[in-house]
Tab-separated table of C-alpha atoms and ligand atoms in Angstrom:
chain	number	residue	atom	x	y	z
A	1	MET	CA	-9.050	2.899	-19.574
A	2	ASN	CA	-7.773	0.081	-21.727
A	3	LYS	CA	-4.160	0.841	-22.563
A	4	ILE	CA	-2.173	-2.087	-23.975
A	5	ARG	CA	1.608	-1.962	-23.598
A	6	THR	CA	4.083	-4.256	-25.309
A	7	LEU	CA	7.446	-4.991	-23.712
A	8	SER	CA	10.488	-6.707	-25.161
A	9	PRO	CA	12.957	-8.743	-23.078
A	10	ALA	CA	15.718	-6.761	-21.322
A	11	ARG	CA	19.377	-7.197	-22.224
A	12	SER	CA	20.312	-5.665	-18.885
A	13	LEU	CA	19.293	-2.991	-16.378
A	14	ARG	CA	21.506	-0.265	-15.021
A	15	GLY	CA	21.329	3.087	-13.320
A	16	GLU	CA	20.149	5.125	-10.370
A	17	ILE	CA	16.502	5.870	-9.743
A	18	SER	CA	14.174	7.294	-7.118
A	19	VAL	CA	10.674	5.895	-6.858
A	20	PRO	CA	7.669	8.111	-5.984
A	21	GLY	CA	6.550	8.754	-2.415
A	22	ASP	CA	5.050	6.115	-0.157
A	23	LYS	CA	1.321	5.682	-0.777
A	24	SER	CA	0.391	4.756	2.798
A	25	ILE	CA	2.335	7.654	4.312
A	26	SER	CA	0.943	10.101	1.729
A	27	HIS	CA	-2.664	9.176	2.656
A	28	ARG	CA	-1.959	9.587	6.353
A	29	SER	CA	-0.194	12.935	5.865
A	30	ILE	CA	-3.371	14.425	4.372
A	31	MET	CA	-5.597	12.934	7.052
A	32	LEU	CA	-3.506	13.994	10.035
A	33	GLY	CA	-2.498	17.304	8.445
A	34	SER	CA	-6.199	18.132	7.980
A	35	LEU	CA	-7.050	17.197	11.588
A	36	ALA	CA	-4.070	19.042	13.088
A	37	GLN	CA	-3.809	22.617	14.340
A	38	GLY	CA	-1.681	24.810	12.102
A	39	THR	CA	0.136	24.104	8.871
A	40	THR	CA	1.452	20.749	7.667
A	41	LEU	CA	3.954	20.702	4.839
A	42	VAL	CA	4.190	17.402	2.951
A	43	ARG	CA	7.365	16.895	0.937
A	44	GLY	CA	7.593	14.070	-1.599
A	45	PHE	CA	3.817	13.484	-1.652
A	46	LEU	CA	2.745	10.722	-4.045
A	47	HIS	CA	0.639	12.220	-6.818
A	48	GLY	CA	-1.109	8.983	-7.676
A	49	GLU	CA	-4.826	8.417	-8.174
A	50	ASP	CA	-5.346	6.758	-4.781
A	51	ASN	CA	-3.836	9.670	-2.884
A	52	HIS	CA	-5.731	12.177	-4.991
A	53	ALA	CA	-8.952	10.496	-3.875
A	54	THR	CA	-7.977	11.228	-0.258
A	55	LEU	CA	-6.919	14.763	-1.139
A	56	LYS	CA	-10.237	15.528	-2.878
A	57	ALA	CA	-12.232	14.081	0.016
A	58	PHE	CA	-10.565	16.420	2.519
A	59	ARG	CA	-10.986	19.415	0.229
A	60	ALA	CA	-14.678	18.463	0.026
A	61	MET	CA	-14.771	18.699	3.834
A	62	GLY	CA	-13.502	22.264	3.786
A	63	VAL	CA	-9.745	21.755	4.165
A	64	THR	CA	-7.484	24.081	2.182
A	65	ILE	CA	-4.720	21.999	0.592
A	66	GLU	CA	-2.382	23.895	-1.679
A	67	GLU	CA	-0.184	22.139	-4.214
A	68	LEU	CA	3.202	23.890	-4.389
A	69	ALA	CA	5.260	24.219	-7.566
A	70	ASP	CA	7.356	21.110	-6.862
A	71	GLY	CA	4.360	18.890	-6.005
A	72	ASP	CA	4.706	19.327	-2.247
A	73	LEU	CA	1.514	20.068	-0.311
A	74	ARG	CA	0.662	22.753	2.208
A	75	ILE	CA	-2.299	21.740	4.361
A	76	ASP	CA	-4.119	24.291	6.469
A	77	GLY	CA	-5.186	22.077	9.382
A	78	ARG	CA	-8.710	22.593	10.715
A	79	GLY	CA	-8.307	20.819	14.045
A	80	LEU	CA	-9.898	17.560	15.156
A	81	HIS	CA	-13.390	19.096	15.115
A	82	GLY	CA	-13.025	21.458	12.169
A	83	LEU	CA	-14.120	19.321	9.196
A	84	ALA	CA	-17.341	20.364	7.445
A	85	GLU	CA	-20.094	18.064	6.214
A	86	PRO	CA	-19.349	17.203	2.560
A	87	ALA	CA	-22.016	18.387	0.117
A	88	ASP	CA	-21.781	15.218	-1.960
A	89	VAL	CA	-20.734	11.560	-1.867
A	90	LEU	CA	-16.964	11.132	-1.292
A	91	ASP	CA	-15.471	9.005	-4.074
A	92	CYS	CA	-12.519	6.906	-2.859
A	93	GLY	CA	-11.792	5.572	-6.370
A	94	ASN	CA	-9.751	2.363	-6.193
A	95	SER	CA	-8.324	3.114	-2.766
A	96	GLY	CA	-9.005	0.675	0.079
A	97	THR	CA	-6.878	2.774	2.425
A	98	THR	CA	-8.959	5.891	1.737
A	99	ILE	CA	-12.318	4.243	2.322
A	100	ARG	CA	-11.354	2.155	5.362
A	101	LEU	CA	-9.386	4.828	7.241
A	102	MET	CA	-11.993	7.468	6.464
A	103	THR	CA	-14.758	5.224	7.750
A	104	GLY	CA	-13.058	5.331	11.151
A	105	LEU	CA	-12.347	9.027	11.027
A	106	LEU	CA	-15.840	9.986	9.829
A	107	SER	CA	-17.505	7.872	12.526
A	108	GLY	CA	-16.301	10.444	15.057
A	109	GLN	CA	-17.582	13.552	13.228
A	110	THR	CA	-20.784	15.407	14.003
A	111	PHE	CA	-22.089	15.108	10.436
A	112	PHE	CA	-23.404	12.677	7.845
A	113	SER	CA	-21.230	11.373	5.008
A	114	VAL	CA	-21.325	8.777	2.236
A	115	LEU	CA	-18.263	6.961	0.857
A	116	THR	CA	-18.090	5.054	-2.399
A	117	GLY	CA	-15.473	3.836	-4.879
A	118	ASP	CA	-14.872	2.276	-8.279
A	119	ARG	CA	-16.262	-1.106	-9.348
A	120	TYR	CA	-13.307	-2.941	-7.757
A	121	LEU	CA	-13.514	-1.140	-4.425
A	122	ARG	CA	-17.283	-1.656	-4.256
A	123	LYS	CA	-16.630	-5.415	-4.180
A	124	ARG	CA	-14.112	-5.344	-1.317
A	125	PRO	CA	-15.085	-6.322	2.255
A	126	MET	CA	-15.830	-3.452	4.643
A	127	LYS	CA	-17.284	-5.397	7.566
A	128	ARG	CA	-13.735	-5.861	8.848
A	129	VAL	CA	-13.795	-2.158	9.828
A	130	LEU	CA	-17.535	-1.675	10.291
A	131	ALA	CA	-17.938	-4.457	12.889
A	132	PRO	CA	-15.283	-3.201	15.349
A	133	LEU	CA	-16.356	0.419	14.786
A	134	ALA	CA	-19.911	-0.604	15.712
A	135	THR	CA	-18.606	-1.699	19.130
A	136	MET	CA	-17.478	1.924	19.585
A	137	GLY	CA	-21.018	3.094	18.827
A	138	ALA	CA	-20.429	4.049	15.180
A	139	GLN	CA	-23.502	4.132	12.944
A	140	ILE	CA	-22.620	2.960	9.454
A	141	TRP	CA	-24.769	1.370	6.761
A	142	GLY	CA	-23.640	-0.410	3.591
A	143	ARG	CA	-24.838	-2.652	0.795
A	144	GLY	CA	-24.526	-6.440	0.988
A	145	GLY	CA	-25.718	-6.675	4.591
A	146	GLY	CA	-23.386	-3.888	5.662
A	147	ASP	CA	-20.226	-5.224	3.983
A	148	LEU	CA	-19.995	-3.235	0.763
A	149	ALA	CA	-19.685	0.397	-0.336
A	150	PRO	CA	-21.361	2.790	-0.758
A	151	LEU	CA	-21.238	3.313	3.000
A	152	ALA	CA	-23.414	5.856	4.802
A	153	ILE	CA	-21.980	7.166	8.066
A	154	HIS	CA	-23.923	8.993	10.731
A	155	GLY	CA	-21.071	10.399	12.825
A	156	GLY	CA	-21.456	10.830	16.573
A	157	ALA	CA	-20.195	10.075	20.059
A	158	LEU	CA	-17.836	7.080	20.280
A	159	LYS	CA	-16.744	4.835	23.125
A	160	GLY	CA	-13.195	3.536	23.498
A	161	THR	CA	-12.866	-0.152	22.644
A	162	GLU	CA	-10.591	-3.164	22.917
A	163	TYR	CA	-10.487	-5.115	19.678
A	164	ASP	CA	-8.651	-8.375	19.057
A	165	SER	CA	-8.455	-8.415	15.255
A	166	PRO	CA	-8.483	-11.840	13.575
A	167	ILE	CA	-6.442	-10.420	10.669
A	168	SER	CA	-3.239	-8.397	10.508
A	169	SER	CA	-4.532	-5.325	8.699
A	170	ALA	CA	-3.164	-1.799	8.950
A	171	GLN	CA	-6.367	-0.500	7.433
A	172	VAL	CA	-8.483	-2.054	10.203
A	173	LYS	CA	-6.039	-0.972	12.902
A	174	SER	CA	-5.770	2.567	11.521
A	175	ALA	CA	-9.550	3.008	11.169
A	176	LEU	CA	-9.898	2.158	14.859
A	177	LEU	CA	-7.003	4.387	15.941
A	178	LEU	CA	-8.482	7.349	14.037
A	179	ALA	CA	-11.920	6.717	15.540
A	180	GLY	CA	-10.153	6.350	18.885
A	181	LEU	CA	-9.034	9.999	18.703
A	182	TYR	CA	-12.728	10.875	19.126
A	183	ALA	CA	-13.651	8.263	21.747
A	184	ASP	CA	-14.428	8.793	25.423
A	185	GLY	CA	-11.569	6.556	26.570
A	186	PRO	CA	-8.550	4.596	25.265
A	187	THR	CA	-8.841	2.336	22.218
A	188	THR	CA	-6.688	-0.796	21.979
A	189	VAL	CA	-6.203	-3.004	18.917
A	190	TRP	CA	-4.460	-6.389	18.939
A	191	GLU	CA	-3.434	-8.162	15.750
A	192	PRO	CA	-1.961	-11.634	15.070
A	193	HIS	CA	1.235	-10.187	13.520
A	194	LEU	CA	2.268	-6.543	13.367
A	195	SER	CA	0.949	-4.805	10.226
A	196	ARG	CA	2.457	-1.563	8.893
A	197	ASP	CA	2.681	0.997	11.700
A	198	HIS	CA	2.703	4.275	9.733
A	199	SER	CA	-0.442	5.506	11.486
A	200	GLU	CA	1.078	4.936	14.908
A	201	ARG	CA	4.328	6.656	13.916
A	202	MET	CA	2.657	9.639	12.310
A	203	LEU	CA	0.109	10.073	15.099
A	204	ARG	CA	3.000	10.185	17.560
A	205	TYR	CA	4.906	12.589	15.280
A	206	PHE	CA	1.861	14.906	15.366
A	207	GLY	CA	1.785	14.739	19.166
A	208	ALA	CA	-0.807	12.037	19.884
A	209	GLU	CA	-0.435	9.591	22.737
A	210	VAL	CA	0.108	6.192	21.094
A	211	ARG	CA	1.429	3.253	23.069
A	212	PRO	CA	2.552	0.208	21.093
A	213	PHE	CA	3.069	-3.039	23.045
A	214	GLU	CA	3.793	-6.673	22.169
A	215	GLY	CA	0.818	-7.741	20.020
A	216	GLY	CA	-1.031	-4.440	19.850
A	217	VAL	CA	-1.333	-0.695	20.294
A	218	THR	CA	-3.370	1.757	22.389
A	219	VAL	CA	-4.358	5.297	21.456
A	220	ALA	CA	-5.623	7.842	23.967
A	221	PRO	CA	-8.381	10.275	23.009
A	222	GLN	CA	-6.536	13.353	21.881
A	223	PRO	CA	-7.593	16.941	22.359
A	224	GLN	CA	-5.144	18.292	19.767
A	225	LEU	CA	-2.727	17.281	16.978
A	226	GLU	CA	0.048	19.679	15.931
A	227	GLY	CA	0.792	20.369	12.241
A	228	ARG	CA	4.265	19.185	11.207
A	229	GLU	CA	6.556	18.914	8.227
A	230	VAL	CA	6.375	15.413	6.772
A	231	ALA	CA	9.072	14.110	4.389
A	232	VAL	CA	7.562	11.138	2.577
A	233	PRO	CA	10.144	8.454	1.709
A	234	GLY	CA	10.070	6.515	-1.582
A	235	ASP	CA	7.537	3.678	-1.539
A	236	ILE	CA	9.179	0.300	-0.902
A	237	SER	CA	6.176	-1.326	-2.605
A	238	SER	CA	7.068	0.595	-5.783
A	239	ALA	CA	10.792	-0.052	-5.346
A	240	ALA	CA	9.941	-3.775	-5.118
A	241	PHE	CA	9.267	-3.974	-8.869
A	242	PHE	CA	12.726	-2.602	-9.618
A	243	MET	CA	14.326	-4.770	-6.937
A	244	VAL	CA	12.947	-7.930	-8.522
A	245	ALA	CA	13.691	-6.647	-12.034
A	246	ALA	CA	17.353	-6.092	-11.111
A	247	LEU	CA	17.627	-9.484	-9.399
A	248	ILE	CA	16.228	-11.560	-12.276
A	249	VAL	CA	18.021	-9.843	-15.162
A	250	PRO	CA	21.576	-11.219	-15.396
A	251	GLY	CA	24.280	-8.597	-14.907
A	252	ALA	CA	21.819	-5.909	-13.793
A	253	GLU	CA	22.772	-3.290	-11.198
A	254	LEU	CA	20.390	-0.662	-9.855
A	255	LEU	CA	20.696	1.902	-7.094
A	256	ILE	CA	17.269	2.857	-5.766
A	257	ARG	CA	17.572	5.998	-3.671
A	258	ASN	CA	15.544	7.154	-0.686
A	259	VAL	CA	13.360	4.088	-0.034
A	260	GLY	CA	11.306	3.751	3.159
A	261	VAL	CA	12.590	0.696	5.039
A	262	ASN	CA	10.212	0.688	7.997
A	263	PRO	CA	10.557	-2.848	9.453
A	264	THR	CA	6.793	-3.394	9.116
A	265	ARG	CA	7.198	-2.900	5.340
A	266	SER	CA	10.623	-4.349	4.589
A	267	GLY	CA	9.557	-8.015	4.392
A	268	ILE	CA	10.316	-7.865	0.655
A	269	ILE	CA	14.015	-7.234	1.399
A	270	ASP	CA	14.174	-10.120	3.884
A	271	ILE	CA	12.382	-12.474	1.485
A	272	LEU	CA	14.531	-11.609	-1.535
A	273	GLN	CA	17.740	-11.796	0.526
A	274	ALA	CA	16.667	-15.206	1.861
A	275	MET	CA	16.241	-16.275	-1.789
A	276	GLY	CA	19.881	-15.309	-2.369
A	277	GLY	CA	19.236	-11.837	-3.800
A	278	SER	CA	22.033	-9.270	-3.544
A	279	ILE	CA	20.452	-6.217	-1.892
A	280	GLU	CA	22.588	-3.792	0.133
A	281	LEU	CA	21.121	-1.086	2.366
A	282	LEU	CA	23.262	2.053	2.169
A	283	ASN	CA	23.106	5.359	3.985
A	284	THR	CA	20.320	4.302	6.394
A	285	ARG	CA	18.768	7.355	8.071
A	286	GLU	CA	15.495	8.607	9.581
A	287	LEU	CA	12.979	11.033	8.015
A	288	SER	CA	9.948	12.316	9.969
A	289	GLY	CA	9.957	9.254	12.219
A	290	GLU	CA	10.416	6.728	9.376
A	291	PRO	CA	13.636	4.815	8.499
A	292	VAL	CA	14.970	5.346	4.961
A	293	ALA	CA	17.878	3.856	2.956
A	294	ASP	CA	19.326	3.607	-0.556
A	295	LEU	CA	19.139	0.093	-1.984
A	296	LEU	CA	21.848	-1.354	-4.200
A	297	VAL	CA	20.489	-4.380	-6.066
A	298	ARG	CA	22.460	-6.709	-8.349
A	299	GLY	CA	21.444	-9.547	-10.671
A	300	SER	CA	21.556	-12.752	-8.601
A	301	SER	CA	20.899	-16.490	-8.776
A	302	LEU	CA	17.811	-17.014	-6.667
A	303	LYS	CA	16.665	-20.153	-4.871
A	304	GLY	CA	13.167	-21.192	-3.798
A	305	ILE	CA	12.148	-20.721	-0.142
A	306	GLU	CA	9.187	-21.169	2.213
A	307	ILE	CA	7.332	-17.926	3.020
A	308	GLY	CA	4.714	-17.656	5.766
A	309	GLY	CA	3.893	-16.270	9.235
A	310	ALA	CA	4.953	-12.856	10.511
A	311	VAL	CA	6.719	-11.795	7.311
A	312	VAL	CA	3.455	-11.959	5.317
A	313	PRO	CA	1.883	-8.667	6.524
A	314	ARG	CA	5.360	-7.081	6.230
A	315	ALA	CA	5.320	-7.822	2.481
A	316	ILE	CA	1.589	-8.037	1.802
A	317	ASP	CA	1.546	-5.871	-1.337
A	318	GLU	CA	4.651	-7.493	-2.800
A	319	PHE	CA	3.413	-11.055	-3.405
A	320	PRO	CA	2.543	-10.516	-7.078
A	321	VAL	CA	6.139	-9.502	-7.829
A	322	ILE	CA	7.541	-12.094	-5.382
A	323	SER	CA	5.774	-14.732	-7.491
A	324	VAL	CA	7.692	-13.396	-10.511
A	325	ALA	CA	11.011	-13.623	-8.609
A	326	ALA	CA	10.102	-17.167	-7.505
A	327	SER	CA	9.481	-18.138	-11.132
A	328	PHE	CA	13.198	-17.576	-11.792
A	329	ALA	CA	14.456	-19.202	-8.598
A	330	GLU	CA	15.954	-22.656	-8.540
A	331	GLY	CA	13.546	-25.110	-6.904
A	332	THR	CA	10.181	-24.486	-5.285
A	333	THR	CA	8.855	-21.429	-3.451
A	334	THR	CA	5.841	-21.903	-1.188
A	335	ILE	CA	3.771	-18.921	-0.036
A	336	ARG	CA	1.412	-19.594	2.896
A	337	ASP	CA	-0.724	-17.552	5.341
A	338	ALA	CA	-1.483	-15.017	2.609
A	339	LYS	CA	-5.239	-15.461	2.204
A	340	GLU	CA	-5.584	-11.659	2.379
A	341	LEU	CA	-4.274	-11.587	-1.210
A	342	ARG	CA	-7.700	-12.830	-2.284
A	343	VAL	CA	-9.375	-9.553	-1.204
A	344	LYS	CA	-6.905	-6.972	-2.507
A	345	GLU	CA	-7.574	-4.731	-5.547
A	346	THR	CA	-8.277	-8.074	-7.234
A	347	ASP	CA	-7.846	-11.713	-6.152
A	348	ARG	CA	-4.068	-11.580	-6.521
A	349	ILE	CA	-3.571	-15.337	-6.116
A	350	ALA	CA	-5.970	-16.176	-8.951
A	351	ALA	CA	-4.711	-13.307	-11.135
A	352	MET	CA	-0.988	-14.165	-10.821
A	353	VAL	CA	-1.565	-17.895	-11.311
A	354	GLU	CA	-3.530	-17.180	-14.482
A	355	GLU	CA	-1.061	-14.712	-15.953
A	356	LEU	CA	2.173	-16.509	-15.022
A	357	THR	CA	0.721	-19.718	-16.470
A	358	THR	CA	0.000	-17.883	-19.746
A	359	LEU	CA	3.731	-17.067	-19.958
A	360	GLY	CA	4.755	-20.689	-19.239
A	361	GLY	CA	5.323	-20.240	-15.498
A	362	ARG	CA	4.819	-23.256	-13.208
A	363	VAL	CA	2.566	-22.028	-10.445
A	364	GLU	CA	-0.331	-23.500	-8.494
A	365	ALA	CA	-2.873	-21.680	-6.372
A	366	ARG	CA	-3.497	-22.597	-2.754
A	367	ASN	CA	-6.330	-21.226	-0.682
A	368	ASP	CA	-3.846	-19.049	1.253
A	369	GLY	CA	-0.976	-18.677	-1.200
A	370	MET	CA	0.875	-20.207	-4.143
A	371	VAL	CA	3.424	-22.912	-4.928
A	372	ILE	CA	5.862	-21.817	-7.616
A	373	ASP	CA	8.521	-23.845	-9.432
A	374	GLY	CA	11.373	-22.018	-11.117
A	375	VAL	CA	11.703	-21.922	-14.918
A	376	GLU	CA	14.572	-20.780	-17.174
A	377	SER	CA	12.600	-18.028	-18.918
A	378	PHE	CA	9.039	-17.092	-19.869
A	379	ASN	CA	7.359	-17.332	-23.275
A	380	GLY	CA	6.093	-14.210	-24.938
A	381	GLY	CA	2.341	-13.701	-25.033
A	382	ALA	CA	-0.640	-11.575	-24.106
A	383	VAL	CA	-1.460	-11.058	-20.425
A	384	LYS	CA	-3.956	-8.976	-18.445
A	385	SER	CA	-3.665	-6.636	-15.467
A	386	HIS	CA	-7.132	-7.477	-14.089
A	387	GLY	CA	-7.398	-3.712	-13.492
A	388	ASP	CA	-4.868	-4.052	-10.646
A	389	HIS	CA	-1.806	-1.774	-10.653
A	390	ARG	CA	0.455	-4.293	-8.928
A	391	ILE	CA	-0.492	-7.105	-11.320
A	392	ALA	CA	0.245	-4.821	-14.305
A	393	MET	CA	3.701	-3.872	-12.955
A	394	SER	CA	4.516	-7.464	-11.964
A	395	MET	CA	3.783	-8.594	-15.512
A	396	ALA	CA	6.033	-5.830	-16.850
A	397	VAL	CA	8.851	-7.223	-14.669
A	398	ALA	CA	8.037	-10.746	-15.876
A	399	ALA	CA	8.321	-9.539	-19.473
A	400	LEU	CA	11.992	-8.641	-18.916
A	401	ARG	CA	12.840	-12.368	-18.724
A	402	ALA	CA	10.627	-13.575	-21.571
A	403	ARG	CA	11.969	-15.019	-24.833
A	404	ALA	CA	9.655	-12.820	-26.916
A	405	GLU	CA	7.439	-9.773	-26.596
A	406	VAL	CA	4.784	-9.650	-23.877
A	407	SER	CA	1.750	-7.414	-24.260
A	408	ILE	CA	-0.115	-6.313	-21.154
A	409	ASP	CA	-3.745	-5.315	-21.437
A	410	ASP	CA	-5.286	-2.541	-19.319
A	411	THR	CA	-2.182	-0.830	-17.916
A	412	ALA	CA	-3.610	2.619	-17.094
A	413	CYS	CA	-4.248	1.328	-13.549
A	414	THR	CA	-0.534	1.793	-12.705
A	415	ALA	CA	-1.405	5.481	-12.167
A	416	THR	CA	-3.061	4.545	-8.865
A	417	SER	CA	0.307	4.104	-7.151
A	418	PHE	CA	3.182	4.623	-9.630
A	419	PRO	CA	2.428	7.190	-12.367
A	420	ASN	CA	5.964	7.203	-13.866
A	421	PHE	CA	6.571	3.442	-13.682
A	422	TRP	CA	6.839	2.924	-17.449
A	423	SER	CA	9.236	5.811	-18.057
A	424	LEU	CA	11.485	4.702	-15.166
A	425	LEU	CA	11.560	1.161	-16.555
A	426	GLU	CA	12.598	2.517	-19.964
A	427	LYS	CA	15.258	4.684	-18.298
A	428	VAL	CA	17.084	1.738	-16.706
A	429	ARG	CA	16.939	-0.674	-19.660
A	430	VAL	CA	20.221	-0.962	-21.526
B	1	S3P	C1	-2.412	-0.309	3.580
B	1	S3P	C2	-2.547	-1.491	4.219
B	1	S3P	C3	-2.529	-2.806	3.545
B	1	S3P	C4	-2.042	-2.710	2.115
B	1	S3P	C5	-2.594	-1.523	1.388
B	1	S3P	C6	-2.244	-0.232	2.112
B	1	S3P	C7	-2.420	0.948	4.370
B	1	S3P	O1	-3.828	-3.343	3.542
B	1	S3P	O2	-2.366	-3.889	1.398
B	1	S3P	O3	-2.073	-1.467	0.070
B	1	S3P	O4	-2.017	2.000	3.848
B	1	S3P	O5	-2.830	0.886	5.525
B	1	S3P	P1	-4.394	-4.163	4.805
B	1	S3P	O6	-4.117	-3.356	5.980
B	1	S3P	O7	-5.848	-4.331	4.566
B	1	S3P	O8	-3.650	-5.464	4.773
């Protein structure tokens, strides 16, 4: 859908907000809740398009998932071997997490299934999960020499594996861990730097035997998962847009309540603090095995820094909005080791360079990142989302520091992860 939105510069930002539930945790709560014995209650579930794709897929495999009056979910778990063969193709929409995690999970079933997605997802690489799953004995076929959806999966017996992943990817790791639940022995995954560990945490929370170690993690084949109550924290990747907005607008002050601050996701806080951003973590606590805090963010003078190495997977979805923050930092910011950005919902390096340049930003693409020089403010103008929710929201944040109106083309995509983004942004503008 092609919805153009026009934003005017912000005088200031103020207030208290809560962002919607974490997308990654919401996906996993449906998957594990469906595979568990007994009932799983999911509080604070993210009702975004990506998570609805996962929800529909599990309903199509015979799982009863009831939406309660307040948006919480009650999942009637069917046990590890209780899913039914879906009568039709499972449509994962725009969601890389849905298709890649389900590829692992479906490899271990006793039935046939087909996964597809929208025109963006059908261009994204799948061999990264298919190749290691093949070493477990999975039978999966895809277009493009077995790299592209639609994917056809002939589920069956799996062997445990040891996989040394060349990339730090929670989707690859999680696909293997889920397949590992069905294998005949332990499955171990190594990765160069630790990617988000929500699967490991939630598997353990549901009673699985998961052993993390320096550089990797092992899962034991599991006869049974137990249904639990899951409280989903606010998504730090959604909070990131408001964090950067509050930092770059002079005099702004925002309190963002109930944000997940899992250390494998909180790279954005470390990066923005290293740039001189004022971000305080208040009331840190734990919810269903995940750390949570309230974030107090104040308008700050930022400075350019070097970003690379282990922090990159810890902030992988935040680089579009980090490039906006860097545009208002004094000096140069260099982002390295982030080649993965080229295979996200869109090529996020190319997309941000193009759109920031349109607004008068000084940014250059590198193969594995960007080099960004700070500017005083942006020009007004017309920019595009490239159909990518995080590009659309990053440009909305950029518009707050423009000298004139910015119109953003194709903004309906924000519904994939942050359905009330625009109304929350209006709420905090003063
Ligand atoms: C996700 C993992 C990340 C991230 C994506 C969600 C997940 O992808 O970019 O938005 O829920 O596991 P990779 O694991 O491919 O880096």
